Amino acid sequence: MKKQKSMGNKGFSLVELIIVIAIMAILVGVMAPQLMKYVEKSRVSADTQVADTVRTAIMTAMLDPSVTATTLPTTVTDADSATIAKTSDANAFGTLVEEILGDTTANAAKKLKSKAYTGQKILYSIDANNNVSVKITANSGSSEGNLVIPEPTTATP
């Protein structure tokens, strides 16, 4: 004679499944706000990297032997207009910067992802000492301040 195996209940009951789902919902409710803060921080960090990339491209273009004091832009410019400066000689410099970036400067501004800087222009300037700075103005209502690369330093007495 064959022995029969008892077919006990296998699996989880409906009550057990509901309890697990409720616990998961509570965990998601607690963790989601914290996760969103970290996601936004990573987006601001990515925007900082975009600004630094533009600054590095400008500094690299300044090292080109064809760039002289007359071809170097001296005005603050925005990347959305796809021009580097308002002087006619600076168009070659702008083309050189875009070649180094591998993209147009207007597209660089479109890469901004954080709530603070999305849709803003990348502004940059070259001072009389050939120091390059890049600035992105924060959107109104943002808790982030303006993004400036390099960060401004204060003189200590």
GROMACS .gro file of C-alpha atoms in nm:
model
  157
    1MET     CA    1   0.000   0.000   0.000
    2LYS     CA    2   0.116   0.349  -0.084
    3LYS     CA    3   0.154   0.604   0.186
    4GLN     CA    4  -0.024   0.930   0.129
    5LYS     CA    5   0.148   1.253   0.210
    6SER     CA    6  -0.055   1.501   0.401
    7MET     CA    7  -0.118   1.812   0.192
    8GLY     CA    8  -0.085   2.081   0.454
    9ASN     CA    9  -0.135   2.446   0.380
   10LYS     CA   10   0.156   2.582   0.182
   11GLY     CA   11   0.218   2.951   0.128
   12PHE     CA   12   0.109   3.262   0.310
   13SER     CA   13  -0.235   3.350   0.429
   14LEU     CA   14  -0.408   3.664   0.310
   15VAL     CA   15  -0.362   3.828   0.650
   16GLU     CA   16   0.014   3.768   0.642
   17LEU     CA   17   0.040   3.919   0.294
   18ILE     CA   18  -0.158   4.227   0.397
   19ILE     CA   19   0.067   4.277   0.701
   20VAL     CA   20   0.381   4.260   0.483
   21ILE     CA   21   0.233   4.509   0.235
   22ALA     CA   22   0.140   4.746   0.519
   23ILE     CA   23   0.493   4.731   0.661
   24MET     CA   24   0.639   4.802   0.317
   25ALA     CA   25   0.404   5.099   0.270
   26ILE     CA   26   0.512   5.245   0.606
   27LEU     CA   27   0.880   5.205   0.514
   28VAL     CA   28   0.827   5.374   0.178
   29GLY     CA   29   0.640   5.660   0.346
   30VAL     CA   30   0.927   5.716   0.588
   31MET     CA   31   1.211   5.675   0.338
   32ALA     CA   32   1.073   5.864   0.035
   33PRO     CA   33   1.132   6.220   0.165
   34GLN     CA   34   1.489   6.132   0.263
   35LEU     CA   35   1.551   5.973  -0.074
   36MET     CA   36   1.421   6.282  -0.259
   37LYS     CA   37   1.671   6.502  -0.071
   38TYR     CA   38   1.958   6.282  -0.186
   39VAL     CA   39   1.830   6.274  -0.544
   40GLU     CA   40   1.818   6.656  -0.553
   41LYS     CA   41   2.168   6.677  -0.403
   42SER     CA   42   2.298   6.452  -0.678
   43ARG     CA   43   2.129   6.671  -0.941
   44VAL     CA   44   2.292   6.985  -0.795
   45SER     CA   45   2.623   6.800  -0.800
   46ALA     CA   46   2.569   6.713  -1.167
   47ASP     CA   47   2.491   7.080  -1.242
   48THR     CA   48   2.813   7.180  -1.068
   49GLN     CA   49   2.996   6.936  -1.291
   50VAL     CA   50   2.836   7.089  -1.604
   51ALA     CA   51   2.946   7.438  -1.494
   52ASP     CA   52   3.296   7.312  -1.419
   53THR     CA   53   3.313   7.143  -1.760
   54VAL     CA   54   3.224   7.471  -1.932
   55ARG     CA   55   3.488   7.654  -1.726
   56THR     CA   56   3.751   7.392  -1.810
   57ALA     CA   57   3.666   7.416  -2.181
   58ILE     CA   58   3.709   7.795  -2.171
   59MET     CA   59   4.040   7.765  -1.986
   60THR     CA   60   4.162   7.503  -2.233
   61ALA     CA   61   4.062   7.722  -2.528
   62MET     CA   62   4.257   8.010  -2.374
   63LEU     CA   63   4.573   7.796  -2.399
   64ASP     CA   64   4.540   7.767  -2.777
   65PRO     CA   65   4.819   7.960  -2.954
   66SER     CA   66   4.566   8.130  -3.183
   67VAL     CA   67   4.396   8.298  -2.886
   68THR     CA   68   4.529   8.645  -2.819
   69ALA     CA   69   4.420   8.936  -2.604
   70THR     CA   70   4.213   9.070  -2.894
   71THR     CA   71   4.031   8.742  -2.957
   72LEU     CA   72   3.958   8.678  -2.591
   73PRO     CA   73   3.608   8.778  -2.484
   74THR     CA   74   3.584   9.029  -2.204
   75THR     CA   75   3.211   9.037  -2.143
   76VAL     CA   76   2.986   8.814  -1.938
   77THR     CA   77   2.799   8.595  -2.178
   78ASP     CA   78   2.515   8.350  -2.162
   79ALA     CA   79   2.533   8.004  -2.310
   80ASP     CA   80   2.171   8.007  -2.426
   81SER     CA   81   2.251   8.264  -2.693
   82ALA     CA   82   2.529   8.037  -2.822
   83THR     CA   83   2.772   8.328  -2.840
   84ILE     CA   84   3.080   8.366  -2.629
   85ALA     CA   85   3.114   8.743  -2.643
   86LYS     CA   86   2.996   9.047  -2.830
   87THR     CA   87   3.326   9.110  -3.008
   88SER     CA   88   3.360   8.979  -3.364
   89ASP     CA   89   3.702   8.823  -3.299
   90ALA     CA   90   3.557   8.617  -3.017
   91ASN     CA   91   3.347   8.403  -3.252
   92ALA     CA   92   3.655   8.194  -3.333
   93PHE     CA   93   3.714   8.158  -2.960
   94GLY     CA   94   3.353   8.049  -2.913
   95THR     CA   95   3.390   7.789  -3.186
   96LEU     CA   96   3.705   7.662  -3.017
   97VAL     CA   97   3.525   7.632  -2.682
   98GLU     CA   98   3.242   7.438  -2.847
   99GLU     CA   99   3.490   7.204  -3.016
  100ILE     CA  100   3.649   7.131  -2.678
  101LEU     CA  101   3.308   7.081  -2.515
  102GLY     CA  102   3.200   6.853  -2.797
  103ASP     CA  103   2.869   7.037  -2.792
  104THR     CA  104   2.731   7.385  -2.823
  105THR     CA  105   2.732   7.602  -2.515
  106ALA     CA  106   2.355   7.640  -2.552
  107ASN     CA  107   2.316   7.264  -2.512
  108ALA     CA  108   2.537   7.270  -2.203
  109ALA     CA  109   2.276   7.486  -2.029
  110LYS     CA  110   2.006   7.236  -2.124
  111LYS     CA  111   2.190   6.968  -1.926
  112LEU     CA  112   2.106   7.138  -1.595
  113LYS     CA  113   1.880   6.898  -1.402
  114SER     CA  114   1.825   7.026  -1.048
  115LYS     CA  115   1.517   7.220  -0.946
  116ALA     CA  116   1.740   7.510  -0.848
  117TYR     CA  117   1.909   7.556  -1.186
  118THR     CA  118   1.690   7.394  -1.456
  119GLY     CA  119   1.616   7.639  -1.735
  120GLN     CA  120   1.879   7.888  -1.624
  121LYS     CA  121   2.163   8.030  -1.829
  122ILE     CA  122   2.529   7.951  -1.777
  123LEU     CA  123   2.707   8.284  -1.743
  124TYR     CA  124   3.081   8.315  -1.759
  125SER     CA  125   3.339   8.588  -1.754
  126ILE     CA  126   3.710   8.633  -1.807
  127ASP     CA  127   3.869   8.911  -1.604
  128ALA     CA  128   4.175   9.121  -1.689
  129ASN     CA  129   4.403   8.860  -1.528
  130ASN     CA  130   4.252   8.584  -1.746
  131ASN     CA  131   4.070   8.427  -1.452
  132VAL     CA  132   3.760   8.240  -1.568
  133SER     CA  133   3.447   8.218  -1.356
  134VAL     CA  134   3.119   8.046  -1.434
  135LYS     CA  135   2.789   8.136  -1.266
  136ILE     CA  136   2.442   7.985  -1.272
  137THR     CA  137   2.172   8.194  -1.104
  138ALA     CA  138   1.932   7.991  -0.891
  139ASN     CA  139   1.563   7.985  -0.979
  140SER     CA  140   1.346   8.206  -0.761
  141GLY     CA  141   1.209   8.025  -0.460
  142SER     CA  142   1.500   7.783  -0.454
  143SER     CA  143   1.677   7.710  -0.128
  144GLU     CA  144   2.004   7.673  -0.320
  145GLY     CA  145   2.216   7.981  -0.373
  146ASN     CA  146   2.374   8.087  -0.698
  147LEU     CA  147   2.627   7.837  -0.826
  148VAL     CA  148   2.967   7.998  -0.888
  149ILE     CA  149   3.273   7.809  -1.013
  150PRO     CA  150   3.531   7.865  -0.867
  151GLU     CA  151   3.373   7.950  -0.536
  152PRO     CA  152   3.445   8.309  -0.435
  153THR     CA  153   3.716   8.346  -0.175
  154THR     CA  154   3.729   8.613   0.089
  155ALA     CA  155   4.052   8.780   0.184
  156THR     CA  156   4.160   8.735   0.543
  157PRO     CA  157   4.338   9.021   0.720
   0.00000   0.00000   0.00000
